[in-house]
Coordinates of C-alpha atoms and ligand atoms in Angstrom, one line a residue:
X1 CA 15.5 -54.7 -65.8
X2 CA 18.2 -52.9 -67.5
X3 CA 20.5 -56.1 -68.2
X4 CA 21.3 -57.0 -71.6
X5 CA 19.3 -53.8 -72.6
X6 CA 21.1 -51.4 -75.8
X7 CA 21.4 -48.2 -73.9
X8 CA 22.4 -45.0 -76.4
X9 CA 22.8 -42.1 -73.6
X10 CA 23.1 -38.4 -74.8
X11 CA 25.5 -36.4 -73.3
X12 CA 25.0 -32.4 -73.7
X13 CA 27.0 -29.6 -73.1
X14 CA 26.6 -28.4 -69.1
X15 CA 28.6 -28.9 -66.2
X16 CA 26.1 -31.5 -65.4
X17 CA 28.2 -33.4 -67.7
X18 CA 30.9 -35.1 -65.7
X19 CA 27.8 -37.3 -64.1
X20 CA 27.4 -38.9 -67.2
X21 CA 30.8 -40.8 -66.5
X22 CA 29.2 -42.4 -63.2
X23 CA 25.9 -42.7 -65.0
X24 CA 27.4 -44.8 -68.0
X25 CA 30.0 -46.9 -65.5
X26 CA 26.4 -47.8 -63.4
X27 CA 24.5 -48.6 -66.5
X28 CA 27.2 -51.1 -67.6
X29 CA 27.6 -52.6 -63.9
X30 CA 24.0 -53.4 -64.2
X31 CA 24.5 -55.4 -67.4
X32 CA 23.1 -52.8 -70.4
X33 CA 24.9 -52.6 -73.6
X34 CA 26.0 -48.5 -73.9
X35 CA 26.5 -46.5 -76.6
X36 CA 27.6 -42.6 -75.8
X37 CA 26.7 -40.2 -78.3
X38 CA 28.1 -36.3 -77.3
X39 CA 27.5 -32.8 -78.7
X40 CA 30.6 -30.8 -79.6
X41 CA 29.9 -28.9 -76.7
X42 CA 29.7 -32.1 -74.3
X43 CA 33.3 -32.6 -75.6
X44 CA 34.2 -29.2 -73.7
X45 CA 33.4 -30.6 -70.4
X46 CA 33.8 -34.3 -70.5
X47 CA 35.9 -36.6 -73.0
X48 CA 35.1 -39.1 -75.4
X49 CA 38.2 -40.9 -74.5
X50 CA 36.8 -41.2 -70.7
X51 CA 33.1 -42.5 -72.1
X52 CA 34.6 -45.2 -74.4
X53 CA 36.5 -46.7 -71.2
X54 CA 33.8 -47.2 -69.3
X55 CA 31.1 -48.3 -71.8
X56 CA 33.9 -50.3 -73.7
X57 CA 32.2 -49.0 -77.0
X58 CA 33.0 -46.5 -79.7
X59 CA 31.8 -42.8 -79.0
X60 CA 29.7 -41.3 -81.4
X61 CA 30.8 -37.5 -81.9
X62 CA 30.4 -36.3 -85.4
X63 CA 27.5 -37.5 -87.9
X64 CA 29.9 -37.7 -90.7
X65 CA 32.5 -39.8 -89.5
X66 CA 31.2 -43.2 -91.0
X67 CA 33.5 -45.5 -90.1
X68 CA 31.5 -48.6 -91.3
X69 CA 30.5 -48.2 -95.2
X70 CA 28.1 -50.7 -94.9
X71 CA 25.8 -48.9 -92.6
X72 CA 24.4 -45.3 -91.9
X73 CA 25.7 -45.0 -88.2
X74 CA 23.2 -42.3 -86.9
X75 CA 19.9 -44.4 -88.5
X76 CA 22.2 -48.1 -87.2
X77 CA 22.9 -46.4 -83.9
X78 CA 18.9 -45.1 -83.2
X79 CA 17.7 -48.6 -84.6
X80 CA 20.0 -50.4 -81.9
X81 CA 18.7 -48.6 -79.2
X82 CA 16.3 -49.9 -76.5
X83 CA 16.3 -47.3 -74.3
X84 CA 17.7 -43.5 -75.1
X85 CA 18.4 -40.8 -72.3
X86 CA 19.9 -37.6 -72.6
X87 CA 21.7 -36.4 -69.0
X88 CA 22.4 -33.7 -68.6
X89 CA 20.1 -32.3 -71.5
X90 CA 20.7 -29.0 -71.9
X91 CA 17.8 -26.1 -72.6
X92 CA 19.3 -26.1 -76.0
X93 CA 19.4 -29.7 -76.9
X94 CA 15.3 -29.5 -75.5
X95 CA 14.7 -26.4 -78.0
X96 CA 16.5 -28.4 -80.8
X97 CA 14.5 -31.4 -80.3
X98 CA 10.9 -29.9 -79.9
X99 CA 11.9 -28.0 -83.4
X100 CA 12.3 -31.5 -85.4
X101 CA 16.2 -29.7 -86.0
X102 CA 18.6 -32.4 -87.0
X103 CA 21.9 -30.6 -87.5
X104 CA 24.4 -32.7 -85.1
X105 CA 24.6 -36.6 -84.2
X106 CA 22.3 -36.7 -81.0
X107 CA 19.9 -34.5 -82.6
X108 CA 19.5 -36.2 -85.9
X109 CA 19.5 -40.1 -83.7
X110 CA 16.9 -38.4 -81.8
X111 CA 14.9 -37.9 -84.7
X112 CA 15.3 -41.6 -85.9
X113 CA 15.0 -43.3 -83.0
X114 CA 11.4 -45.0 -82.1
X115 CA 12.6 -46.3 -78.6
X116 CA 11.5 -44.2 -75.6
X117 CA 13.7 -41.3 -74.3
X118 CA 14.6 -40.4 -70.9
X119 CA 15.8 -37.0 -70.6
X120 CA 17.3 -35.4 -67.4
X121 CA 17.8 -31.8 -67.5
X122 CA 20.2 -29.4 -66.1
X123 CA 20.8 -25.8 -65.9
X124 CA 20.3 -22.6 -64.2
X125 CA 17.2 -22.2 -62.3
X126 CA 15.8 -18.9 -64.1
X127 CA 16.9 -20.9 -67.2
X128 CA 14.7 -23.8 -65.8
X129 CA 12.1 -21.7 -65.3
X130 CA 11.9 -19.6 -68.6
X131 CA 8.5 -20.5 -70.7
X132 CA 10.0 -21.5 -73.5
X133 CA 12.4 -23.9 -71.5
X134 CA 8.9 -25.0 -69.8
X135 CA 6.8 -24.8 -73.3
X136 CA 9.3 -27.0 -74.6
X137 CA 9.2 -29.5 -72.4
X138 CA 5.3 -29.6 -72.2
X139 CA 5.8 -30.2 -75.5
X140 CA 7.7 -33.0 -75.2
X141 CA 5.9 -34.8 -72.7
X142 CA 2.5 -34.8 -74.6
X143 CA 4.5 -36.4 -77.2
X144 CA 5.9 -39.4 -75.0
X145 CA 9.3 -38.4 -73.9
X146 CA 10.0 -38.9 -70.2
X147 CA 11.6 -36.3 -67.7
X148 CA 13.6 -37.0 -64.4
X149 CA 13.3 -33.7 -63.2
X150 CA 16.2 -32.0 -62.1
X151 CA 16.7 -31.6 -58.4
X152 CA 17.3 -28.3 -56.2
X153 CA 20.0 -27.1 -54.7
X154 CA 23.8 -25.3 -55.1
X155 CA 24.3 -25.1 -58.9
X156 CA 27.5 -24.9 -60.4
X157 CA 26.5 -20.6 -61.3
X158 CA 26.1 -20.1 -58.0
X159 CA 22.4 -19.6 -57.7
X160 CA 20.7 -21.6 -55.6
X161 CA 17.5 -23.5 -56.9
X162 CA 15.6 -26.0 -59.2
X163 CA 17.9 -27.0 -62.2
X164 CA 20.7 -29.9 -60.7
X165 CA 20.9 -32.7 -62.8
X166 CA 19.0 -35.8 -61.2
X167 CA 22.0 -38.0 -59.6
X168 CA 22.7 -41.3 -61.6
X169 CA 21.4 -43.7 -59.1
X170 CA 18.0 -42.5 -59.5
X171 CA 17.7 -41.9 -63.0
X172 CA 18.5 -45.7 -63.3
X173 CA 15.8 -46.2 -60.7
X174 CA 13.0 -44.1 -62.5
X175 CA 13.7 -45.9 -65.7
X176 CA 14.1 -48.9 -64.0
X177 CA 10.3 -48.8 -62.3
X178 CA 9.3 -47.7 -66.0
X179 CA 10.3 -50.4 -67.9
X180 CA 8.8 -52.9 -65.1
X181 CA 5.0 -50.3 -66.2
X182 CA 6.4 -50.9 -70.1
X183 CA 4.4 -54.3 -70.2
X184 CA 1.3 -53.7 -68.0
X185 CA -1.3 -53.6 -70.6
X186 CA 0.4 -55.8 -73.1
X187 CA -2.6 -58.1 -74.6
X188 CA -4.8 -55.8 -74.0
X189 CA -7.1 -54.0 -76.3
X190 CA -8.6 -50.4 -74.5
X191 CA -11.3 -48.0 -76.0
X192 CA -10.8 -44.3 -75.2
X193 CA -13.1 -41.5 -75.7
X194 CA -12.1 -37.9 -75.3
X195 CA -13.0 -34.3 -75.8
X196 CA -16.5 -32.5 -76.4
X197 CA -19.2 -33.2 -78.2
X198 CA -20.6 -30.4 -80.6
X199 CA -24.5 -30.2 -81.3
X200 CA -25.7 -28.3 -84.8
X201 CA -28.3 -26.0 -84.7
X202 CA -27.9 -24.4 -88.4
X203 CA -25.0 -24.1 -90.8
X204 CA -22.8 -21.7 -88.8
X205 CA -24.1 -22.2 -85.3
X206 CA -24.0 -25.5 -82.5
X207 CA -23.6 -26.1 -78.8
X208 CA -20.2 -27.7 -77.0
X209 CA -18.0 -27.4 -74.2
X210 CA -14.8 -26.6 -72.7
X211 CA -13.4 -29.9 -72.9
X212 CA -9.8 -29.8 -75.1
X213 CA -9.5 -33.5 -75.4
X214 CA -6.2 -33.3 -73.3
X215 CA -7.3 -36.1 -70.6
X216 CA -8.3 -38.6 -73.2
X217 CA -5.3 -38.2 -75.4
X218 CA -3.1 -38.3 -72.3
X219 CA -4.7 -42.0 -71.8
X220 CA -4.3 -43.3 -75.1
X221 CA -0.6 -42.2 -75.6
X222 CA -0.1 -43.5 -71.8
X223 CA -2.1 -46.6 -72.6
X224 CA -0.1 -47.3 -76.0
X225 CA 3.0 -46.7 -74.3
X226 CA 1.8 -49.6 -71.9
X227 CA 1.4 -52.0 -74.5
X228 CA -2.1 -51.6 -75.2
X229 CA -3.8 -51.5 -78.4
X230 CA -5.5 -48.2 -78.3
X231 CA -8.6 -46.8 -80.1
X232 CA -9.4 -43.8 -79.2
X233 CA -12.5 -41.7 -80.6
X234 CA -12.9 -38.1 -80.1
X235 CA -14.9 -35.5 -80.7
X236 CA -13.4 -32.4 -82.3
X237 CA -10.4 -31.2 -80.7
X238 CA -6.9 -29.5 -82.2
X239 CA -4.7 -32.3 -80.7
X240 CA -2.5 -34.9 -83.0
X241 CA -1.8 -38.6 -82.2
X242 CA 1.8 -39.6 -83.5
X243 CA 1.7 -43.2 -81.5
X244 CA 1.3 -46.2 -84.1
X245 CA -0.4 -47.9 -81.3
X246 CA -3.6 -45.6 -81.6
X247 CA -5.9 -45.8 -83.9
X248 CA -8.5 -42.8 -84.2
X249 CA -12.0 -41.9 -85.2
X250 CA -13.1 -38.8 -85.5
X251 CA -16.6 -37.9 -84.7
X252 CA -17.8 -34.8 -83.6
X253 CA -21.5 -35.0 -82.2
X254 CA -23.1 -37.3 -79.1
X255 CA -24.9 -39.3 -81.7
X256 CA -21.9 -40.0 -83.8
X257 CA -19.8 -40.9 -80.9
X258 CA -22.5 -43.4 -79.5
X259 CA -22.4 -45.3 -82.8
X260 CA -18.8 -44.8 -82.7
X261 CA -18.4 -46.6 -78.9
X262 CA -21.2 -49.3 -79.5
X263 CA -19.2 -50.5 -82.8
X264 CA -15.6 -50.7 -80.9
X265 CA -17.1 -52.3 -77.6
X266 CA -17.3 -55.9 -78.3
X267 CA -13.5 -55.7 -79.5
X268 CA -12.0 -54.4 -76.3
X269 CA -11.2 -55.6 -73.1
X270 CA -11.1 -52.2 -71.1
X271 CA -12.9 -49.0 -71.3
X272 CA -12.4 -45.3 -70.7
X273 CA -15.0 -42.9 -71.1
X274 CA -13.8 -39.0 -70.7
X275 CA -15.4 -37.2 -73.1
X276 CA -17.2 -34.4 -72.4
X277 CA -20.4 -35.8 -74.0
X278 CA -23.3 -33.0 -74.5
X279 CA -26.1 -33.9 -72.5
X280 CA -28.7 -32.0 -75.0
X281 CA -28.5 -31.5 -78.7
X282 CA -31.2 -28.6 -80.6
X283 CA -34.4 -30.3 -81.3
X284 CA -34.7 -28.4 -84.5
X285 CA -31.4 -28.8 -86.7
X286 CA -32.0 -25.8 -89.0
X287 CA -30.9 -26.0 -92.7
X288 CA -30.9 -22.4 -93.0
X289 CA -29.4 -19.5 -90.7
X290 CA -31.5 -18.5 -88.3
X291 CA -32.1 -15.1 -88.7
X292 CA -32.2 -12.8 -85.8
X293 CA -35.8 -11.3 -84.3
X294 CA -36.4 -7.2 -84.2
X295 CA -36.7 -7.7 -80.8
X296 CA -37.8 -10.0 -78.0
X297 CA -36.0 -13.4 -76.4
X298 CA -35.3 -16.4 -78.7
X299 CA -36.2 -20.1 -77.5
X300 CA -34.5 -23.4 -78.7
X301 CA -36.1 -26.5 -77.6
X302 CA -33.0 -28.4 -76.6
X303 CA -33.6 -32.8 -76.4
X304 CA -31.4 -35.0 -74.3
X305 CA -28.9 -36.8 -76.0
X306 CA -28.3 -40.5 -76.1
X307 CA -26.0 -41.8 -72.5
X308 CA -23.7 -43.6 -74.6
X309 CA -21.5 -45.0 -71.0
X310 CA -25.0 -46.0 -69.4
X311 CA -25.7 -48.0 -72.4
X312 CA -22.3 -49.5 -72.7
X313 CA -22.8 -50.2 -68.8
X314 CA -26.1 -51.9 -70.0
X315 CA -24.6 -54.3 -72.5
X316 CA -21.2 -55.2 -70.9
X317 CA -19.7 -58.4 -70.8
X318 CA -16.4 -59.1 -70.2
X319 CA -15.5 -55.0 -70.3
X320 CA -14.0 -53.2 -67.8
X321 CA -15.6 -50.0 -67.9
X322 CA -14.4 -46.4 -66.3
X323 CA -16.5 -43.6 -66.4
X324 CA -15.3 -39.5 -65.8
X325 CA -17.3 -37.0 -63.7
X326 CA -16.8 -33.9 -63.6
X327 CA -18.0 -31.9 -60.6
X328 CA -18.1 -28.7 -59.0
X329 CA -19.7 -29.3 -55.9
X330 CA -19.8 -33.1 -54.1
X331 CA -17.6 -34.7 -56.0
X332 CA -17.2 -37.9 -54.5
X333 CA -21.2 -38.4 -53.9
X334 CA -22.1 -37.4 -57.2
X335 CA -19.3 -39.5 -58.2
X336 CA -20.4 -42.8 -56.5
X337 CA -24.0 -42.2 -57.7
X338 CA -23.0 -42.1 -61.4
X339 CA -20.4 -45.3 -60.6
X340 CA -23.9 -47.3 -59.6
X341 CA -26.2 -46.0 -62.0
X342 CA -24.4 -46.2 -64.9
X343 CA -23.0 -49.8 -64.1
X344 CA -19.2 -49.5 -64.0
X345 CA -16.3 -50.6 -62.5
X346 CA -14.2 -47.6 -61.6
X347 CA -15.3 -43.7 -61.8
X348 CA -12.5 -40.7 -61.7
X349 CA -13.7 -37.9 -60.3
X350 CA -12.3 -34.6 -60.5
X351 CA -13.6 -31.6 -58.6
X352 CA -13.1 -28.8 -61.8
X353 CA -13.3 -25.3 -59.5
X354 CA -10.2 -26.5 -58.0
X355 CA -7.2 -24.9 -59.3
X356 CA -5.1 -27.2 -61.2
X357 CA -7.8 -29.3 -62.5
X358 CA -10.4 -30.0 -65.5
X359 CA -11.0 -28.6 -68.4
X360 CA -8.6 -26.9 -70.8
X361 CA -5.3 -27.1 -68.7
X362 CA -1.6 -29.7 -68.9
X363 CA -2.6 -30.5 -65.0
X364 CA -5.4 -32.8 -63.3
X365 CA -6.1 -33.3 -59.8
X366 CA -8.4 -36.8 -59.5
X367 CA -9.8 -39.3 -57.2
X368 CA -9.7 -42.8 -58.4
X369 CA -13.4 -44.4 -57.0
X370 CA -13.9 -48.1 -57.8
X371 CA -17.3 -50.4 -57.4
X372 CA -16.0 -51.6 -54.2
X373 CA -16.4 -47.7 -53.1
X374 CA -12.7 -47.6 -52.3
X375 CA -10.6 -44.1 -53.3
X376 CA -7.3 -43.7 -53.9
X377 CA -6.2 -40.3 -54.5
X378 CA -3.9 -38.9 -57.7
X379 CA -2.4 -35.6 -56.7
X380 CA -1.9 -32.3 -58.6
X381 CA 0.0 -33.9 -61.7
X382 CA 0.4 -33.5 -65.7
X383 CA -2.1 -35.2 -67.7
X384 CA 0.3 -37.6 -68.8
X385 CA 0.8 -38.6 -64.9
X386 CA -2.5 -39.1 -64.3
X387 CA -3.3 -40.9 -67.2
X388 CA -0.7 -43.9 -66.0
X389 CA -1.8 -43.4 -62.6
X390 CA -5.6 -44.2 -63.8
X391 CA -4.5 -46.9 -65.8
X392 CA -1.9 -48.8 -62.9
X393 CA -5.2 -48.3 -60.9
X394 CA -7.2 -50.1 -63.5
X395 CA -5.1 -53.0 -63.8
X396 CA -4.8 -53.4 -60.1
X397 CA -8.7 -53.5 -60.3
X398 CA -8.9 -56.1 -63.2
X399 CA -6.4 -58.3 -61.4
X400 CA -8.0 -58.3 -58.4
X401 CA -11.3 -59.5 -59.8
Ligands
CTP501 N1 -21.4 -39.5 -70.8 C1 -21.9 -40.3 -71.9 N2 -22.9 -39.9 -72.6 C2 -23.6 -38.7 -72.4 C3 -23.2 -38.0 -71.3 C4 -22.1 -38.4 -70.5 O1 -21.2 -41.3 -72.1 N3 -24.6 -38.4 -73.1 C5 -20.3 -40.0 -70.0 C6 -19.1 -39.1 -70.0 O2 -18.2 -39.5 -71.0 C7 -18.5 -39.4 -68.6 C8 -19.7 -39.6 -67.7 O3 -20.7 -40.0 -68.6 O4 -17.7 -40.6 -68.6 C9 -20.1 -38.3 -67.1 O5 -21.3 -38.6 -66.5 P1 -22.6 -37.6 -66.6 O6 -23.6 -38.0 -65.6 O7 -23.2 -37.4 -67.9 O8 -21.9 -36.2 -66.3 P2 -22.5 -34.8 -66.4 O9 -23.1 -34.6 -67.7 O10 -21.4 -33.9 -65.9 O11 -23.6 -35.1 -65.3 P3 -24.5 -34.0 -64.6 O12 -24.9 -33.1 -65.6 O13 -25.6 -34.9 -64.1 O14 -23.7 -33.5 -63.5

């Protein structure tokens, strides 16, 4: 996968360091082009002198050292790239990145490069484990980057935990299995929904839910990042979409969504409904505020909304169409009845009173239920994970029909 690839690894300042020598003489044995660029610190541990041997290429220290006057190296040297990982990355190389801070050569390439970055941390395990180390990374992910996550064990400051650098073999095997994913939905042209829906009653007041639009999002960046052509319409939530790939329409009640869905559905070939669509919507929109009574109970007459996924389910064609369910009790069984009513082809279900899954939070805990009733199970994961989890499902699915 990795032959004749431009490779631009990032070497950072930790002891971790002196595996990036056997990372870039691997990475050249399996027939990538590699291009080292190293933080001053880097060049504390680990020389350039050592990296330009076995990657047979210049080493990129210094941002201002333009050797070539007719190009800009750190914007040629981004633009090259195919594939960029940082090992080891450093909690300070994270913190720079996640800050948009462009004040070195790695940092500023990072910046300018648009291929997809690999980074493999390493450091102390309270380090590891400090929330902003963890916020940044969070961070990260939801904006694309990948992580090989460090392994446990001795580390060089003598604690013992989570924080070694992933060895080289299997960061070339993670990105390796990646790029294989890169193409999977190549061709193909997927319609996400996500978040809540929010139903007016009067100028300041209307119904929603808990839903933060995480799930969906976390489909549509995984989706693009697959090849897809994504449109993804949500409802209103206070997340951003930075992928070209997507485009997005905003909408923010049931109704809105519906007309929304029914536009986009002839144009795509798959389809992912998670929003967290109201079910009811105030029967009375007022134009006023409603004013409070002296005393005694209020009533609103609440009406059902329009099911926007049984109605795409009704005039499908060619679609493949994936409903959500969320469920606090009977998951699966509410699950398979919502699968048949609503006509689709796959359902994920996710039980949201366990811990770890649902509404609001990074993680999801799913089962994967298709129309031939079989389940395959997607462990306690990031968003992000499951998201490509439900999507390699999906294609399995379409293949197979
Ligand atoms: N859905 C929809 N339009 C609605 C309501 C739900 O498209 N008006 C979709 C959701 O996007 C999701 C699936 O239907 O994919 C959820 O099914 P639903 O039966 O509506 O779930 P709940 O509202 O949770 O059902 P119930 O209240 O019956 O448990």
């Amino acid at each position: 996968m990795l032959k004749q690839k431009n490779i631009l690894l990032g070497v950072t300042g930790g002891i971790a360091a002196y595996k990036a020598y056997a990372l870039t003489s691997k990475l050249t044995q399996s027939g990538a082009n590699v291009k080292v660029v190293m933080t001053s610190s880097a060049t504390k541990f680990v020389s350039p002198l050592t990296f330009q041997a076995l990657s047979r290429n210049p080493v990129y220290t210094d941002t201002f050292d333009e050797k070539d006057p007719q190009k800009i190296a750190h914007i040629d040297v981004a633009d090259w790239a195919d594939i960029v990982i940082i090992a080891p990355a450093t909690a300070h190389i994270l913190g720079r990145l996640v800050n948009g801070i462009a004040d070195d050569m790695l940092s500023t390439v990072l910046l300018a490069t648009t291929a997809p970055v690999y980074i493999a941390p390493a450091m102390n395990v309270n380090m590891y484990k400090h929330p902003a180390v963890i916020h940044n990374m969070k961070q990260l992910e939801q904006w694309g980057y990948h992580f090989i996550e460090p392994g446990a064990g001795y580390l060089a400051c003598g604690w013992i935990g989570k924080g070694r650098m992933e060895e080289p073999e299997s960061i070339i095997e993670v990105i390796n299995n990646h790029q294989k994913n890169s193409n999977l939905l190549a061709g193909k042209r997927i319609l996400i929904s996500a978040g809540p829906t929010r139903e007016v009653l009067d100028p300041v007041r209307y119904f929603t839910n808990r839903s933060s639009g995480k799930m969906g999002f976390a489909l549509a960046e995984a989706a693009a990042n697959y090849g897809a052509d994504v449109t993804l319409v949500t409802g209103p939530v206070h997340l951003q979409t930075s992928n070209k790939r997507i485009k997005r329409i905003d909408v923010i009640s049931a109704e809105e969504m519906f007309q929304a869905m029914h536009k986009e559905f002839p144009h795509n070939d798959i389809v992912v409904k998670s929003a967290a669509v109201a079910d009811y919507r105030p029967k009375i929109v007022y134009d006023e505020k409603m004013k409070k009574k002296d005393n005694g109970q209020v009533e609103i007459e609440m009406e059902r909304t329009k099911d926007i996924l049984a109605s795409l389910g009704e005039n499908k064609a060619h679609q493949f169409l994936v409903g959500f369910a969320a469920e606090t009790t009977s998951p699966l069984e509410y699950g398979e009845k919502k699968l048949t009513e609503k006509n689709l082809d796959a359902i994920v279900v996710n039980n949201v009173s366990t811990e770890g899954a649902g509404f609001e939070g990074d993680t999801n805990i799913a089962t994967y239920l298709n129309k031939h009733l079989e389940q395959d199970e997607i462990g306690l994961s990031s968003k992000r994970k499951v998201a490509e989890n439900v999507l390699k499902l999906i294609m399995r699915d379409m293949k197979g029909e």
